[in-house]
XYZ file of C-alpha atoms in Angstrom:
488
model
C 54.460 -24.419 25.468
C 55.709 -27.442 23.902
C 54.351 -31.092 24.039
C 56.647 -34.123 24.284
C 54.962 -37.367 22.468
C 55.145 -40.557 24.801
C 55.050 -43.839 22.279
C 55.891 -46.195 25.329
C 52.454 -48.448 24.262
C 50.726 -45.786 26.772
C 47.950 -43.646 25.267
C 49.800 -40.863 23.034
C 49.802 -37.125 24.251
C 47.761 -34.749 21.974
C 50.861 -31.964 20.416
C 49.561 -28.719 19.005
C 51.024 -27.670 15.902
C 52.992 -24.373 15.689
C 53.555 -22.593 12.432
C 50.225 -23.717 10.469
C 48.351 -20.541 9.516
C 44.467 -20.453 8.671
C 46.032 -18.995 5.182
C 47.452 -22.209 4.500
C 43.805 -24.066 4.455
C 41.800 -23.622 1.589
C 38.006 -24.237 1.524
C 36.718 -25.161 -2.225
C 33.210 -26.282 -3.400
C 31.496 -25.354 -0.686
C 27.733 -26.277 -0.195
C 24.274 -26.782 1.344
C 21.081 -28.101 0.397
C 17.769 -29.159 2.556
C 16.776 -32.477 2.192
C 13.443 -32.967 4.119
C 14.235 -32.728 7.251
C 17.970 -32.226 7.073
C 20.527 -30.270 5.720
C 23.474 -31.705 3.778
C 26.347 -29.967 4.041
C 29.795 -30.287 1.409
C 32.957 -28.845 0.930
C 36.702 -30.014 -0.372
C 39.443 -29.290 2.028
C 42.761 -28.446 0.396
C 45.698 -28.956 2.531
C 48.433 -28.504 -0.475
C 50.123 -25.708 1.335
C 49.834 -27.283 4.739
C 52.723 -29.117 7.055
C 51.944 -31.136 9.653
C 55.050 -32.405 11.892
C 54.681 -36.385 12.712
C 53.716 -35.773 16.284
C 51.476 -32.960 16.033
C 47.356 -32.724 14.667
C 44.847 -29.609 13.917
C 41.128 -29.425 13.544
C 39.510 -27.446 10.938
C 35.431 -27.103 11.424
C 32.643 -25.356 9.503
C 30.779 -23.254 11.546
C 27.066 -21.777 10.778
C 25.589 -19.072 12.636
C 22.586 -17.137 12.012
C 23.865 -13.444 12.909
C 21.203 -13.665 15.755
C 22.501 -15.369 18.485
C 22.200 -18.996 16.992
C 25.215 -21.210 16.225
C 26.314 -24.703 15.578
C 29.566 -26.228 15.222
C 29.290 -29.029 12.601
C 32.107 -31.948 12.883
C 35.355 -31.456 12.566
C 38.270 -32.776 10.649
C 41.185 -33.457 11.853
C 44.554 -33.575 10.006
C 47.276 -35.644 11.790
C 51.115 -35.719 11.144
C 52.618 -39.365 10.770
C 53.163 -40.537 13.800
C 49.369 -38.973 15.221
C 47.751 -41.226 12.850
C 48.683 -44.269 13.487
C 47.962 -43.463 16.996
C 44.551 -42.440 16.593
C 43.775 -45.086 14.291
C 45.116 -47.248 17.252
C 42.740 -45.520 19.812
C 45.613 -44.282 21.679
C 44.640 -40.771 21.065
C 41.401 -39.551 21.435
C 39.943 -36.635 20.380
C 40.106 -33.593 23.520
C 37.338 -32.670 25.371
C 36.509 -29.533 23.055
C 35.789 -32.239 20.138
C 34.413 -35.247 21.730
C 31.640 -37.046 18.929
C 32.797 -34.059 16.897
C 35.143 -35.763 14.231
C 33.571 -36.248 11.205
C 36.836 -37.854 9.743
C 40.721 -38.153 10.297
C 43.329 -38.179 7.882
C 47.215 -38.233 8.186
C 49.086 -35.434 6.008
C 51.267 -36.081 3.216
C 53.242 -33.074 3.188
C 55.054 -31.876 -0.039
C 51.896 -33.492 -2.020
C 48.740 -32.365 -3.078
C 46.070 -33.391 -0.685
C 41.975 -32.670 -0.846
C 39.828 -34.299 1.987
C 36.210 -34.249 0.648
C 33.517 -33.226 3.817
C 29.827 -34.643 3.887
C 27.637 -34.156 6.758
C 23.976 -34.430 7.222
C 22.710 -32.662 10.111
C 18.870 -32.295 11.813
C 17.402 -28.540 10.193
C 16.464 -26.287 12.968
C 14.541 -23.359 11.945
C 16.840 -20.656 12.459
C 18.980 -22.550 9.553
C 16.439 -20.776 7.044
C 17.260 -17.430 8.339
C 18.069 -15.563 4.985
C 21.294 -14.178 6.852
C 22.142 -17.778 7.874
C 26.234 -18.452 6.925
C 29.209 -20.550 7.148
C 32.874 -19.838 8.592
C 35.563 -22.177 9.152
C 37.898 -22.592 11.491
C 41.001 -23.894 12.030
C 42.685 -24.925 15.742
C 46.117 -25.958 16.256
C 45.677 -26.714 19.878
C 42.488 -28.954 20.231
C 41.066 -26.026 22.425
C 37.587 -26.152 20.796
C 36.897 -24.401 17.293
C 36.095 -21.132 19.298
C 39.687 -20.166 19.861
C 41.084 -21.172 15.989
C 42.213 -18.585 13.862
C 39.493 -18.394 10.634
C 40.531 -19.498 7.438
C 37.157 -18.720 5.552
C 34.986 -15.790 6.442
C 31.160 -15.861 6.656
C 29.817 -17.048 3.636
C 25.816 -16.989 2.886
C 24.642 -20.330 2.897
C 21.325 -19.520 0.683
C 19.570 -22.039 2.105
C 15.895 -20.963 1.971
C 14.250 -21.264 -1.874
C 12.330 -17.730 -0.847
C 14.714 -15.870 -2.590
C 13.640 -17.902 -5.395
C 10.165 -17.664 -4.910
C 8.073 -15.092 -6.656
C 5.199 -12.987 -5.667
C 2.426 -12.100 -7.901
C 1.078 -9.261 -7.851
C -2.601 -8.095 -8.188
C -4.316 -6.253 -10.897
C -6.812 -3.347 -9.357
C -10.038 -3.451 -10.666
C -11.488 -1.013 -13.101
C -13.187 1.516 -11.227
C -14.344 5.029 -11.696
C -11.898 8.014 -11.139
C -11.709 9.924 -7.922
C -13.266 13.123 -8.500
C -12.850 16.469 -7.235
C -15.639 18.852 -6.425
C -15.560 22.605 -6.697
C -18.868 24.318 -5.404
C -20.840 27.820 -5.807
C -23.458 29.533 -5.984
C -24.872 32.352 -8.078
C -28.565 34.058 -8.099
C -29.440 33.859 -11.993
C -32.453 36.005 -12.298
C -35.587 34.964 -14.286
C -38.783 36.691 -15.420
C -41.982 35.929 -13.117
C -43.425 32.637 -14.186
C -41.306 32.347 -16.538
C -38.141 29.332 -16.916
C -36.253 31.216 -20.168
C -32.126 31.665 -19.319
C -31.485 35.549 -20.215
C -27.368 35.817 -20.668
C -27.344 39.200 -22.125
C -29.034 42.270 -20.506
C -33.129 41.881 -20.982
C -36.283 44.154 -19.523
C -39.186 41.921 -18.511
C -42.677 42.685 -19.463
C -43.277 44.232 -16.270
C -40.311 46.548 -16.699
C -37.926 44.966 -14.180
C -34.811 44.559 -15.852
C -32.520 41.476 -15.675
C -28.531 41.495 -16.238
C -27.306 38.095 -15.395
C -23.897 38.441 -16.777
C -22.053 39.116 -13.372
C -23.750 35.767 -12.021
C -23.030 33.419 -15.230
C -19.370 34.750 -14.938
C -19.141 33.439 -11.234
C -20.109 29.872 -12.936
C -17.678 30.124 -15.722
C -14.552 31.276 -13.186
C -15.313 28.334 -11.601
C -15.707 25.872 -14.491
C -12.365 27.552 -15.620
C -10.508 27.436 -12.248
C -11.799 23.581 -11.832
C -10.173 23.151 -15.338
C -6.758 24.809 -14.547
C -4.987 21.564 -14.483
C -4.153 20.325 -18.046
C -4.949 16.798 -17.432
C -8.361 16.574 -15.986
C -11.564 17.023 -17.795
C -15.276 17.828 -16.511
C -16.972 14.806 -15.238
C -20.322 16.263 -13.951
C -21.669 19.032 -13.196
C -24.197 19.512 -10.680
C -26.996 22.034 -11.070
C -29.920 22.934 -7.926
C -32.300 25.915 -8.337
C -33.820 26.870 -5.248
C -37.400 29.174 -5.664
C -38.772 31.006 -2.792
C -42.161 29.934 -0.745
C -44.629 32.579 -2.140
C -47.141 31.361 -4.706
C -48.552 27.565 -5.343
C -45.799 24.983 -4.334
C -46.816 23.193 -7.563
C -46.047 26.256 -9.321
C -42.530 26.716 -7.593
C -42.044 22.905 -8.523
C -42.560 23.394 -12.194
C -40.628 26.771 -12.893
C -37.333 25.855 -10.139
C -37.077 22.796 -12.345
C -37.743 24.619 -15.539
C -35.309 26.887 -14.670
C -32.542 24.872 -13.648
C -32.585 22.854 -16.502
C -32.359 25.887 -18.908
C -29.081 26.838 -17.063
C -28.065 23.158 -17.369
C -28.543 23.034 -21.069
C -26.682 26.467 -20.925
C -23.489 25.304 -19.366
C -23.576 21.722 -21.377
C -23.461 24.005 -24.596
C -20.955 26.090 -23.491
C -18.740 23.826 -22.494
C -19.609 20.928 -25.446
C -20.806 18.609 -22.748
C -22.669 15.144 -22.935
C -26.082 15.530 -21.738
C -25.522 13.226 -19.412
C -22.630 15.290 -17.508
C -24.878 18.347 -17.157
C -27.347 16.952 -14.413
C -30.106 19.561 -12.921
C -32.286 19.489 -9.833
C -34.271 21.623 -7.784
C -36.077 22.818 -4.623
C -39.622 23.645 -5.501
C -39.417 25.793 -1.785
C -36.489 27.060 -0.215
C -37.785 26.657 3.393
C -34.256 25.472 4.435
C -32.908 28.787 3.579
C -36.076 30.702 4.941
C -35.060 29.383 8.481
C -31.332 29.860 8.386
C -32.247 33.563 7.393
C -34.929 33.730 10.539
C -32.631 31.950 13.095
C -29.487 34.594 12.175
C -32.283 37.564 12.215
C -31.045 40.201 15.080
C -34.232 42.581 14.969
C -37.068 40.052 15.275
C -38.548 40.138 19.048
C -37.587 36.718 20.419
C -41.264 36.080 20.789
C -42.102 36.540 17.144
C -39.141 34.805 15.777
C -39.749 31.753 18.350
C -43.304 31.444 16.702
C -41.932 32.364 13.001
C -39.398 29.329 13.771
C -42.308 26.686 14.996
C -44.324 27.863 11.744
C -41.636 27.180 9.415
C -40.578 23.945 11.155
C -44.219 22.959 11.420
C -44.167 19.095 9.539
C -45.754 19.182 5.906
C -47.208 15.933 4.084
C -47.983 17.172 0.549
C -48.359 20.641 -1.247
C -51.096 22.082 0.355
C -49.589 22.150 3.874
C -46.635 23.975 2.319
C -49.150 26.584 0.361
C -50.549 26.729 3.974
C -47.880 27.809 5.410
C -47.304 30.266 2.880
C -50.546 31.907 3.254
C -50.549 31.830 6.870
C -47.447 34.183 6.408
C -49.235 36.547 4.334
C -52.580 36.652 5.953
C -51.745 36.090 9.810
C -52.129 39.112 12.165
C -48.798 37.342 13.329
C -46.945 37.576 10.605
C -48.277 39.484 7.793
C -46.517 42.654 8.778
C -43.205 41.253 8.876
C -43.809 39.533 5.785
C -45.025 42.560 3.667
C -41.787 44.744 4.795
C -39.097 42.196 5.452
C -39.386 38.433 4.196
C -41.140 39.511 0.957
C -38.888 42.339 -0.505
C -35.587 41.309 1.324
C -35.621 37.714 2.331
C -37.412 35.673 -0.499
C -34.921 37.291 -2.866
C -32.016 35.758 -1.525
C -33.861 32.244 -1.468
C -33.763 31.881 -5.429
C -30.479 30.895 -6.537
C -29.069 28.405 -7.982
C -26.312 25.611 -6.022
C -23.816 24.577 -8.608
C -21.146 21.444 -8.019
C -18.579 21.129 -10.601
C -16.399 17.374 -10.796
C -13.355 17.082 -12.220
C -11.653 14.145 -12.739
C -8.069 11.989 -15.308
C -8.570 12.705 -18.443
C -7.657 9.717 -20.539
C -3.959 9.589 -20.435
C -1.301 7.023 -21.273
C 1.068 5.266 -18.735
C 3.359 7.540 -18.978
C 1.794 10.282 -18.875
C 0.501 8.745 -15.501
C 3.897 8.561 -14.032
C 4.247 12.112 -14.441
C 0.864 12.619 -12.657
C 1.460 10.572 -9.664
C 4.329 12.452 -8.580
C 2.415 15.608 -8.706
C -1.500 15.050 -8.515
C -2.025 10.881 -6.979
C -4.763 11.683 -5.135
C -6.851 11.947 -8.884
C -5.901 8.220 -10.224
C -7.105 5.483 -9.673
C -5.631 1.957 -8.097
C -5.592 0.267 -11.085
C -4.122 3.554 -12.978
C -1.200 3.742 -10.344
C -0.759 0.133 -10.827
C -0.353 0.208 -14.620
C 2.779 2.689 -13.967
C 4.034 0.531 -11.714
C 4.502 -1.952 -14.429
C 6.894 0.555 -16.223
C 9.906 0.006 -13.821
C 11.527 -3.041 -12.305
C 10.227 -4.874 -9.553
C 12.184 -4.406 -6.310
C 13.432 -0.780 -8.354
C 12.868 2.518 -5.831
C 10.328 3.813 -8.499
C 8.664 0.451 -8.517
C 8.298 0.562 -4.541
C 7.472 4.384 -4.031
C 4.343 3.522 -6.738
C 3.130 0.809 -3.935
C 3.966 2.949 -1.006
C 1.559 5.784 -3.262
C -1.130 2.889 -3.883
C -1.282 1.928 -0.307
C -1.458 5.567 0.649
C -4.446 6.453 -0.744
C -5.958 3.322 -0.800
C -5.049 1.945 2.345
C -8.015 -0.752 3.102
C -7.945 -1.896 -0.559
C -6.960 -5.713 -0.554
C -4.853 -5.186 -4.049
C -2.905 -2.165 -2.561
C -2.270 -3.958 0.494
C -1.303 -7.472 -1.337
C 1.203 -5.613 -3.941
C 2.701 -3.588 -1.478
C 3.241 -6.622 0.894
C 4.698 -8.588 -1.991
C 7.110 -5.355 -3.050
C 7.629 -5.368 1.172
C 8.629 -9.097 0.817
C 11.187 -8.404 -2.002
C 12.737 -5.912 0.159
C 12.706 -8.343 3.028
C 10.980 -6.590 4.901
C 8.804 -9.458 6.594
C 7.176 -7.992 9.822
C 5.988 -5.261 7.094
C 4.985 -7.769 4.837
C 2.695 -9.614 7.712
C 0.907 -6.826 8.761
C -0.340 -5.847 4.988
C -1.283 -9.209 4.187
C -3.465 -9.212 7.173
C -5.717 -6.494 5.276
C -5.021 -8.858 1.614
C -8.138 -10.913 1.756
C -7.869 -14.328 0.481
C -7.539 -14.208 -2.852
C -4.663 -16.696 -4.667
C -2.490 -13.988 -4.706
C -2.242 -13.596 -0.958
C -2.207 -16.704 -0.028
C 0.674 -17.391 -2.350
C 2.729 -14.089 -0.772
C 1.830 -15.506 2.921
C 3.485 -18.820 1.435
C 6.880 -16.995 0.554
C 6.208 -15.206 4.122
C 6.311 -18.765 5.892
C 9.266 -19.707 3.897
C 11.762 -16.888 4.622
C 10.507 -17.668 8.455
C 11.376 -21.059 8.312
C 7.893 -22.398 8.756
C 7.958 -25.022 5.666
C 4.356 -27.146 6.746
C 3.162 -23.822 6.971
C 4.363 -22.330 3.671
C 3.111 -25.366 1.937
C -0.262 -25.020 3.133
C -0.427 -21.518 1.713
C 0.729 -22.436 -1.194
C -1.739 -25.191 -1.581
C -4.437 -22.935 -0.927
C -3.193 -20.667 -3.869
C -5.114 -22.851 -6.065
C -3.848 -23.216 -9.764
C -1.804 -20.329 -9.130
C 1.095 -20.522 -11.683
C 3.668 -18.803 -9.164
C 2.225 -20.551 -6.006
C 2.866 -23.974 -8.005
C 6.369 -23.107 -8.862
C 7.185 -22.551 -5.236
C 5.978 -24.943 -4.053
C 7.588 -26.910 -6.191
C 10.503 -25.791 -4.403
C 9.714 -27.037 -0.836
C 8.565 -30.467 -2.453
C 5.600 -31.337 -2.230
């Protein structure tokens, strides 16, 4: 529909104008900054291409919107024909109802010449305006509608705003700590002469004439020193040897031969195997009463009677030796018990008490960084935080190795306040920020964090807040710098 203009010294009819397309308007120079507690927003409108009849006006209008719901419609500008301008410069024509207080500035168009109108505004900073996904669009309306129902002559452009994407994180070295270790166990009944603590690997008859062949039981340890070594990159870090002697005889006796015994085998297996001494660690059990129970609990031929008072004996308290060679005795010498001792716990059960508990560790061997990076993708669970850190260091930050190495560190060291700071800090270069705000809850308060929970604030739009954080980061090289950023 057309307009008719009405210069009778009566207030001026607003015209639309027909035939100006959002093409036509080009946006150059575009740009926002925070300042405090504003933002100041620029831009140079070109109008070269633009006609504007004498009668008729537009309005073109920067837009910012947040993707989320949250707009604002800065102030427009208007470009008026001729004829329009000297009206609204008269106050003859006011701005419509759409743009009322909305006109940042009017200018008249000189059509056929080259024409820039430079745009400043300063407007209050709401929070939203630091929303990383924050932009710009500009519109252009040839009816004085509102800028809603323009065509758009720029699309969404990121404003930037927030420094955060500036900011950087620093990330935590792990402390030095010992490797995980994994533990393979056995057990093998290495026979020894009576009274006697010498290790006999090769067939041998004792001096009583019983014969001993430990080879079979010395194999079961060396299958399992060999199947704990099976992976190429881990080395023996301890192994564990127990020797458990039966109850007959003196308990001081049993003391001094279990523990002569086991350390023979020790010595044994740290020769073997070229070992420190002080990875080949031996113990023992002077009296294998734990055993002696478990074998009269599981007992099916006992009379419940007799096992319930063979049970109290055996779990009758001790304070020293002699209660324990007590017990003993009793065993042998009891109307009670001495029967069942002399036919069944002497010849069949004691045997089974003397063997020996072995407990093999395993554990990295000393291996270079990148030798690491082959071993986290197959065996993480043996490295340690700061090991899994160093390979980190061998791709880019933000890089999908870089991030599945702190999703690894966090998984198997998921209450560790390094693992949950570096992973929050890889989260918060990912923007990922409800992530990043749940690990740095389990970060502790070292410098680090708080300087991560400072670029957390930021991308949220809580400045007072990030500044705080940052504060609290001490002398923080990487705090200081972004803070820096918010001023101070």
């Amino acid at each position: 529909m057309k307009r008719i203009i009405l210069i009778s010294g009566a207030a001026m009819l607003v015209v639309p104008v027909f035939g100006v397309t959002p093409e036509e308007v080009e946006i150059e120079n575009s740009l926002a900054l925070p300042v405090s507690d504003k933002m100041k927003f620029s831009a140079d409108i070109v109008l070269d291409a633009v006609k504007v009849g004498a009668n008729r006006q537009l309005y073109i209008t920067p837009v910012i919107g947040d993707g989320e719901g949250n707009t604002r419609a800065f102030p427009s500008v208007l470009v008026n024909g001729r004829s329009m301008q000297i009206a609204w410069e008269r106050g003859t024509v006011k701005a419509p109802a759409a743009y009322a207080g909305g006109v940042e500035t009017a200018v008249r168009r000189d059509n056929g010449k080259a024409q820039t109108v430079s745009y400043n505004v300063s407007v209050p900073m709401e929070k939203w305006m630091w929303s990383p996904t924050t932009y710009v669009k500009w519109m252009l309306d040839t009816c004085g509608c509102g800028h809603h129902s323009g065509g758009v002559v720029k699309e969404e452009t990121l404003l930037r705003l927030n420094p955060a994407e500036k900011m950087r994180a620093s990330y935590m070295v792990p402390a030095l700590a010992p490797l995980p270790v994994s533990v393979h166990e056995g057990k093998a009944h290495v026979q020894y002469e009576v009274n006697r603590t010498d290790l006999h690997t090769a067939p041998y008859v004792c001096r009583n004439g019983q014969p001993i062949d430990n080879r079979e039981e010395l194999r079961i340890i060396d299958d399992s020193i060999s199947y704990a070594l099976s992976n190429p990159n881990v080395e023996i870090a301890k192994i564990r040897i127990c020797g458990y002697a039966s109850p007959e005889g003196s308990y001081v006796n049993n003391e001094k031969l279990s523990t002569g015994r086991s350390r023979s085998l020790a010595e044994y297996i740290a020769s073997r195997y070229s070992l420190p001494a002080d990875r080949c660690e031996y113990d023992a059990v002077a009296e294998n009463w734990a055993g002696f129970r478990k074998l009269a609990e599981e007992d099916t031929y006992l009379p419940a009677a007799q096992k319930e008072k063979l049970l109290a004996l055996i779990d009758r308290p001790v304070y020293g030796p002699a209660d324990y060679d007590a017990k003993e005795r009793e065993l042998r010498t009891s109307a009670e018990f001495s029967g069942i001792y002399s036919k069944v716990i002497l010849p069949e059960w004691f045997p089974q008490l003397r063997t020996t508990r072995f407990e093999i560790q395993t554990r990295l061997k000393p291996l270079s960084d990148e030798e690491l990076a082959r071993v986290i993708k197959t065996d993480p669970e043996k490295m340690s935080l700061n090991q899994m850190f160093r390979v980190s260091k061998l791709y880019p930050e933000g890089s999908a190795e870089f991030n599945e190495v702190m999703a690894t560190m966090l998984r198997y060291y998921p209450d560790d306040e390094a693992a949950n700071l570096n992973a929050a800090s890889a989260a918060l270069k990912n923007g990922d920020l409800d992530r990043a705000g749940a690990l740095l809850d389990k970060a502790g308060d070292s410098a680090e964090a708080w300087n991560a929970r400072g670029i957390l604030a930021s991308w949220r739009g809580e400045m007072e807040l990030a500044r705080e954080c940052f504060r609290k980061a001490g002398a923080l090289s990487e705090a200081s710098k972004n803070l820096e950023m918010l001023g101070r």
